[in-house]
Short mmCIF file of N, CA and C and ligand atoms in Angstrom, two decimals:
data_model
loop_
_atom_site.label_atom_id
_atom_site.label_comp_id
_atom_site.label_asym_id
_atom_site.label_seq_id
_atom_site.Cartn_x
_atom_site.Cartn_y
_atom_site.Cartn_z
N MET A 1 105.91 125.80 85.12
CA MET A 1 105.70 126.48 86.24
C MET A 1 107.11 126.05 87.01
N THR A 2 107.63 127.21 87.68
CA THR A 2 108.75 126.57 88.77
C THR A 2 108.03 127.07 90.10
N GLU A 3 108.76 126.08 90.94
CA GLU A 3 108.18 126.18 92.40
C GLU A 3 109.52 125.75 93.16
N PRO A 4 109.96 126.45 94.15
CA PRO A 4 111.01 125.80 95.25
C PRO A 4 110.37 124.59 95.88
N GLY A 5 111.24 123.56 95.82
CA GLY A 5 110.82 122.38 96.71
C GLY A 5 110.76 122.69 98.14
N ILE A 6 111.98 122.22 99.04
CA ILE A 6 112.44 122.73 100.03
C ILE A 6 113.68 123.22 100.33
N THR A 7 113.89 123.94 101.08
CA THR A 7 115.29 124.63 101.01
C THR A 7 116.43 123.86 101.90
N LEU A 8 117.58 123.72 101.85
CA LEU A 8 118.49 123.15 102.65
C LEU A 8 118.21 123.24 104.18
N ARG A 9 117.71 124.49 104.39
CA ARG A 9 117.36 124.90 105.91
C ARG A 9 116.43 123.71 106.43
N GLN A 10 115.25 123.91 105.35
CA GLN A 10 114.10 123.20 105.93
C GLN A 10 114.45 121.61 105.73
N PHE A 11 115.29 121.28 104.88
CA PHE A 11 115.67 119.82 104.87
C PHE A 11 116.41 119.82 106.10
N PHE A 12 117.29 120.35 106.56
CA PHE A 12 117.81 119.63 107.94
C PHE A 12 117.17 119.94 109.26
N ASP A 13 116.16 120.70 109.04
CA ASP A 13 115.04 120.93 110.21
C ASP A 13 114.21 119.89 110.34
N ARG A 14 113.65 119.30 109.12
CA ARG A 14 113.13 118.20 109.00
C ARG A 14 113.74 116.95 109.49
N ALA A 15 115.09 117.01 109.21
CA ALA A 15 115.69 115.74 109.36
C ALA A 15 116.03 115.63 110.95
N ARG A 16 115.95 116.91 111.46
CA ARG A 16 116.31 116.98 112.91
C ARG A 16 115.06 116.41 113.62
N GLU A 17 114.06 116.58 112.93
CA GLU A 17 112.70 115.96 113.48
C GLU A 17 112.30 114.70 113.19
N GLY A 18 113.26 114.00 112.45
CA GLY A 18 113.30 112.58 112.10
C GLY A 18 112.62 112.51 111.07
N ARG A 19 112.35 113.48 109.94
CA ARG A 19 111.74 113.44 108.69
C ARG A 19 112.78 113.48 107.42
N LEU A 20 113.10 112.35 106.99
CA LEU A 20 114.13 112.61 105.91
C LEU A 20 113.27 112.84 104.37
N THR A 21 113.66 113.85 103.80
CA THR A 21 112.79 114.40 102.65
C THR A 21 113.42 114.84 101.84
N GLY A 22 113.19 113.84 100.50
CA GLY A 22 113.85 114.53 99.17
C GLY A 22 112.93 115.18 98.32
N VAL A 23 113.59 115.54 97.25
CA VAL A 23 112.61 116.43 96.04
C VAL A 23 112.60 115.55 95.05
N ARG A 24 111.48 115.57 94.28
CA ARG A 24 111.33 114.88 93.15
C ARG A 24 111.02 115.78 91.89
N CYS A 25 111.66 115.90 91.05
CA CYS A 25 111.37 116.78 89.73
C CYS A 25 110.24 116.34 88.98
N ARG A 26 109.23 117.30 88.93
CA ARG A 26 107.97 117.25 88.41
C ARG A 26 107.87 116.98 86.90
N LYS A 27 108.80 117.50 86.30
CA LYS A 27 109.17 117.40 84.77
C LYS A 27 109.74 115.87 84.52
N CYS A 28 110.80 115.57 85.04
CA CYS A 28 111.42 114.21 84.43
C CYS A 28 111.39 113.12 85.63
N GLY A 29 110.95 113.74 86.82
CA GLY A 29 111.17 112.21 87.90
C GLY A 29 112.09 112.47 88.67
N GLU A 30 113.27 112.85 88.26
CA GLU A 30 114.58 112.58 89.13
C GLU A 30 114.26 113.04 90.35
N LEU A 31 115.00 112.25 91.18
CA LEU A 31 114.94 112.05 92.71
C LEU A 31 116.23 112.67 93.32
N ALA A 32 116.16 113.87 94.25
CA ALA A 32 117.62 114.29 94.57
C ALA A 32 117.30 114.46 96.33
N ILE A 33 118.62 114.42 96.60
CA ILE A 33 118.72 114.57 98.33
C ILE A 33 120.27 114.77 98.17
N PRO A 34 120.53 115.91 99.26
CA PRO A 34 119.72 116.66 99.70
C PRO A 34 119.23 117.65 98.66
N PRO A 35 118.26 118.77 98.90
CA PRO A 35 117.65 119.25 97.85
C PRO A 35 118.65 120.20 97.18
N LYS A 36 118.40 120.28 95.74
CA LYS A 36 119.29 121.05 94.87
C LYS A 36 118.73 122.24 93.96
N GLU A 37 119.46 123.29 93.69
CA GLU A 37 119.03 124.08 92.87
C GLU A 37 117.99 123.67 91.85
N LEU A 38 118.88 123.27 90.78
CA LEU A 38 118.16 122.69 89.38
C LEU A 38 118.25 121.47 89.26
N CYS A 39 117.38 120.67 88.67
CA CYS A 39 117.38 119.20 88.66
C CYS A 39 118.44 118.74 87.94
N PRO A 40 119.53 118.16 88.08
CA PRO A 40 120.58 117.65 87.42
C PRO A 40 120.30 116.88 86.10
N ALA A 41 119.12 116.30 85.81
CA ALA A 41 118.82 115.64 84.77
C ALA A 41 118.31 116.15 83.71
N CYS A 42 117.24 117.44 83.91
CA CYS A 42 116.61 118.17 83.05
C CYS A 42 116.74 119.99 83.33
N HIS A 43 117.74 120.22 84.16
CA HIS A 43 117.92 121.58 84.70
C HIS A 43 116.42 122.45 84.56
N GLU A 44 115.53 121.84 85.12
CA GLU A 44 114.15 122.42 85.46
C GLU A 44 114.41 122.90 87.29
N ARG A 45 113.53 123.80 87.45
CA ARG A 45 113.26 124.19 88.94
C ARG A 45 111.83 123.53 89.02
N ALA A 46 111.62 122.25 88.73
CA ALA A 46 110.10 122.04 89.66
C ALA A 46 110.02 120.94 90.61
N TRP A 47 110.87 121.09 91.69
CA TRP A 47 110.79 120.21 92.71
C TRP A 47 109.56 120.11 93.47
N GLU A 48 109.28 118.84 93.92
CA GLU A 48 108.25 118.86 95.07
C GLU A 48 108.71 117.85 96.10
N PRO A 49 108.73 118.26 97.49
CA PRO A 49 108.94 117.26 98.40
C PRO A 49 108.42 115.94 98.58
N VAL A 50 109.30 114.91 98.75
CA VAL A 50 108.70 113.66 98.85
C VAL A 50 109.63 112.84 100.09
N PRO A 51 108.42 112.56 101.11
CA PRO A 51 109.14 111.61 102.03
C PRO A 51 109.91 110.36 101.80
N LEU A 52 111.19 110.04 102.68
CA LEU A 52 111.87 109.19 102.13
C LEU A 52 111.93 108.03 103.49
N ALA A 53 111.87 106.61 103.26
CA ALA A 53 111.87 105.84 104.29
C ALA A 53 113.04 105.82 105.31
N GLY A 54 114.14 106.24 104.78
CA GLY A 54 115.18 106.27 105.53
C GLY A 54 116.30 104.87 105.60
N GLU A 55 115.80 103.93 104.67
CA GLU A 55 116.27 102.62 104.96
C GLU A 55 117.30 102.52 103.71
N GLY A 56 118.43 102.03 104.11
CA GLY A 56 119.24 101.91 102.91
C GLY A 56 120.24 100.97 103.57
N THR A 57 121.42 100.79 102.49
CA THR A 57 122.65 100.32 102.57
C THR A 57 124.19 101.15 102.51
N ILE A 58 125.18 100.58 103.43
CA ILE A 58 126.15 101.46 103.14
C ILE A 58 127.08 101.33 101.69
N ALA A 59 127.04 102.15 101.01
CA ALA A 59 127.71 102.31 100.01
C ALA A 59 129.33 102.30 99.74
N SER A 60 129.83 103.21 100.93
CA SER A 60 131.43 103.54 101.02
C SER A 60 131.19 103.97 102.67
N TYR A 61 132.39 104.09 103.09
CA TYR A 61 132.52 104.42 104.48
C TYR A 61 134.00 104.98 104.66
N THR A 62 134.09 105.92 105.79
CA THR A 62 135.33 105.98 105.72
C THR A 62 135.58 106.51 107.69
N VAL A 63 136.53 106.25 108.15
CA VAL A 63 136.62 106.60 109.71
C VAL A 63 137.68 107.54 109.87
N ILE A 64 137.11 108.50 110.54
CA ILE A 64 137.52 109.79 110.76
C ILE A 64 138.55 109.80 112.04
N ARG A 65 139.70 109.75 112.13
CA ARG A 65 140.39 109.44 113.21
C ARG A 65 140.98 110.91 113.77
N VAL A 66 141.15 111.91 112.98
CA VAL A 66 141.72 113.17 113.18
C VAL A 66 140.75 114.32 112.98
N ALA A 67 139.76 114.50 113.60
CA ALA A 67 138.67 115.43 113.15
C ALA A 67 138.66 116.92 113.27
N PRO A 68 138.02 117.68 112.61
CA PRO A 68 137.97 118.89 112.83
C PRO A 68 137.76 119.27 114.41
N ARG A 69 138.28 120.48 114.85
CA ARG A 69 138.21 120.91 116.24
C ARG A 69 136.79 120.72 116.66
N ALA A 70 135.70 121.15 116.04
CA ALA A 70 134.38 120.79 116.68
C ALA A 70 133.91 119.54 117.04
N TYR A 71 134.51 118.35 116.17
CA TYR A 71 134.31 117.30 116.28
C TYR A 71 135.20 116.23 116.92
N ALA A 72 136.46 117.12 117.61
CA ALA A 72 137.60 116.33 117.92
C ALA A 72 137.23 115.33 118.86
N ALA A 73 136.43 115.52 119.96
CA ALA A 73 135.95 114.74 120.93
C ALA A 73 135.19 113.47 120.50
N ASP A 74 134.66 113.41 119.48
CA ASP A 74 133.81 112.34 118.84
C ASP A 74 134.86 111.19 118.33
N ALA A 75 136.18 111.71 117.64
CA ALA A 75 136.85 110.64 117.03
C ALA A 75 137.21 109.51 118.23
N PRO A 76 137.54 108.16 117.23
CA PRO A 76 137.38 108.14 115.94
C PRO A 76 135.69 107.94 115.82
N TYR A 77 135.30 108.25 114.55
CA TYR A 77 133.95 108.16 114.14
C TYR A 77 133.75 107.95 112.40
N ALA A 78 132.62 107.22 112.24
CA ALA A 78 132.73 106.79 110.61
C ALA A 78 131.57 107.82 110.07
N VAL A 79 131.91 108.11 108.65
CA VAL A 79 130.93 108.72 107.84
C VAL A 79 130.70 107.86 106.80
N ALA A 80 129.54 107.63 106.54
CA ALA A 80 128.88 106.94 105.33
C ALA A 80 128.08 107.13 104.39
N ALA A 81 128.42 106.90 103.16
CA ALA A 81 127.37 107.13 101.89
C ALA A 81 126.55 106.04 101.84
N VAL A 82 125.41 106.44 102.02
CA VAL A 82 124.52 105.49 102.32
C VAL A 82 123.50 105.38 101.21
N ARG A 83 123.12 104.21 100.54
CA ARG A 83 122.32 103.87 99.00
C ARG A 83 121.18 103.75 99.69
N LEU A 84 119.89 104.82 99.49
CA LEU A 84 118.63 104.62 100.24
C LEU A 84 117.96 103.80 99.44
N THR A 85 116.67 103.30 99.53
CA THR A 85 115.89 101.91 99.06
C THR A 85 115.32 102.87 97.65
N GLU A 86 115.32 104.11 97.84
CA GLU A 86 114.80 105.12 96.80
C GLU A 86 115.57 105.22 95.61
N GLY A 87 116.92 104.69 95.89
CA GLY A 87 117.84 104.87 94.68
C GLY A 87 118.61 105.98 94.74
N VAL A 88 118.48 107.11 95.77
CA VAL A 88 119.60 108.15 96.13
C VAL A 88 120.53 107.71 97.15
N SER A 89 121.61 108.47 97.28
CA SER A 89 122.59 108.25 98.02
C SER A 89 122.74 109.67 99.34
N LEU A 90 123.17 109.26 100.23
CA LEU A 90 122.96 110.31 101.16
C LEU A 90 124.37 110.10 102.22
N LEU A 91 124.95 111.33 102.67
CA LEU A 91 126.13 111.33 103.12
C LEU A 91 125.75 111.59 104.76
N GLY A 92 126.10 110.63 105.71
CA GLY A 92 125.59 110.81 106.95
C GLY A 92 126.82 110.24 108.16
N ARG A 93 126.58 110.54 109.32
CA ARG A 93 127.44 110.05 110.47
C ARG A 93 126.74 108.70 110.52
N VAL A 94 127.69 107.77 111.17
CA VAL A 94 127.61 106.31 111.85
C VAL A 94 127.41 106.40 112.99
N VAL A 95 126.17 106.21 113.74
CA VAL A 95 125.67 106.14 114.87
C VAL A 95 125.52 104.75 115.52
N ASP A 96 126.24 104.27 116.81
CA ASP A 96 125.61 103.12 117.41
C ASP A 96 125.85 102.11 116.47
N ILE A 97 126.99 102.03 115.86
CA ILE A 97 127.54 100.79 115.07
C ILE A 97 129.00 100.70 115.37
N PRO A 98 129.44 99.50 115.85
CA PRO A 98 130.99 99.53 116.19
C PRO A 98 131.74 99.71 114.65
N LEU A 99 132.58 100.69 114.79
CA LEU A 99 133.48 100.52 113.75
C LEU A 99 133.98 99.37 112.93
N GLU A 100 134.28 98.39 114.13
CA GLU A 100 134.75 97.08 113.34
C GLU A 100 133.83 96.21 112.46
N ARG A 101 132.50 96.72 112.98
CA ARG A 101 131.38 96.20 112.48
C ARG A 101 130.87 96.52 110.95
N LEU A 102 131.52 97.74 110.39
CA LEU A 102 131.27 98.35 109.48
C LEU A 102 131.61 97.83 108.03
N ALA A 103 130.77 97.81 107.20
CA ALA A 103 131.07 96.84 105.82
C ALA A 103 129.94 97.56 104.70
N ILE A 104 130.74 97.45 103.65
CA ILE A 104 129.93 97.61 102.39
C ILE A 104 128.69 96.87 102.23
N GLY A 105 127.28 97.14 102.33
CA GLY A 105 126.24 96.51 101.99
C GLY A 105 125.70 96.40 103.14
N LEU A 106 126.04 96.82 104.53
CA LEU A 106 125.48 96.80 105.66
C LEU A 106 124.26 97.62 105.67
N PRO A 107 123.03 96.98 106.14
CA PRO A 107 121.86 97.69 106.10
C PRO A 107 122.01 98.59 107.25
N VAL A 108 121.42 99.91 107.11
CA VAL A 108 121.29 100.94 107.98
C VAL A 108 120.02 101.67 107.90
N ARG A 109 119.50 102.48 109.06
CA ARG A 109 118.24 103.37 109.12
C ARG A 109 118.90 104.64 109.42
N PHE A 110 118.16 105.60 108.81
CA PHE A 110 118.28 106.93 109.01
C PHE A 110 117.97 107.34 110.57
N ARG A 111 119.07 108.16 111.40
CA ARG A 111 118.64 108.30 112.82
C ARG A 111 119.30 110.19 112.70
N PRO A 112 118.24 110.76 113.05
CA PRO A 112 118.66 112.05 113.22
C PRO A 112 119.54 112.37 114.20
N ILE A 113 120.59 113.55 114.04
CA ILE A 113 121.44 113.98 114.94
C ILE A 113 120.98 115.04 115.46
N ILE A 114 120.92 115.58 116.59
CA ILE A 114 120.64 116.85 117.21
C ILE A 114 121.69 117.57 117.86
N ARG A 115 122.06 118.61 116.98
CA ARG A 115 123.41 119.27 117.28
C ARG A 115 122.94 120.91 117.18
N ASP A 116 123.94 121.67 117.35
CA ASP A 116 123.69 122.98 117.25
C ASP A 116 124.16 123.50 115.89
N ASP A 117 124.90 122.65 115.07
CA ASP A 117 125.51 123.05 113.87
C ASP A 117 124.38 122.23 112.78
N GLN A 118 124.72 122.30 111.52
CA GLN A 118 123.79 121.77 110.67
C GLN A 118 123.88 120.53 110.66
N THR A 119 124.76 119.55 111.43
CA THR A 119 124.66 118.10 111.13
C THR A 119 123.14 117.55 111.63
N ALA A 120 122.79 116.84 110.91
CA ALA A 120 121.36 116.25 111.19
C ALA A 120 121.43 114.75 110.55
N ILE A 121 122.33 114.45 109.73
CA ILE A 121 121.93 113.08 109.27
C ILE A 121 123.07 111.79 109.94
N GLY A 122 122.06 110.94 110.37
CA GLY A 122 123.07 109.95 111.01
C GLY A 122 122.45 108.70 110.46
N PHE A 123 123.14 107.59 110.40
CA PHE A 123 122.68 106.29 109.99
C PHE A 123 122.90 105.25 111.35
N GLY A 124 122.29 104.70 111.77
CA GLY A 124 122.33 103.70 112.76
C GLY A 124 121.81 102.11 112.24
N PRO A 125 121.95 101.30 113.15
CA PRO A 125 121.58 99.98 112.80
C PRO A 125 120.06 99.58 112.23
N ALA A 126 120.10 99.18 111.04
CA ALA A 126 118.69 98.93 110.60
C ALA A 126 117.59 98.24 111.65
ZN1 ZN B 1 114.27 117.06 85.82
#
């Protein structure tokens, strides 16, 4: 039996409300975030939404100094790949952490970003 987990739109809507949601494959247990069409492990479409704690550590990051037009006023800012405690990684904007304090392994916590565009994932101090 196949069933949609949550759509990308629902994922971002929930994130803006402060709820970070992943999807878990009911067939093989694979966890994914953001939601994907098919399970990358078993190619089934049997997702169910699961709430995530939003805690993790910085796995890698980059400082954006020349930004796309929509974000030019924010530069410089950092984008980080964060390894969540549940074992999945998620890309997000770093907020409220000075750029010079950024480091691999730094503990961070999910923070919703409210904007008109789809940007919703932020990470701030743990
Ligand atoms: Zn699977």
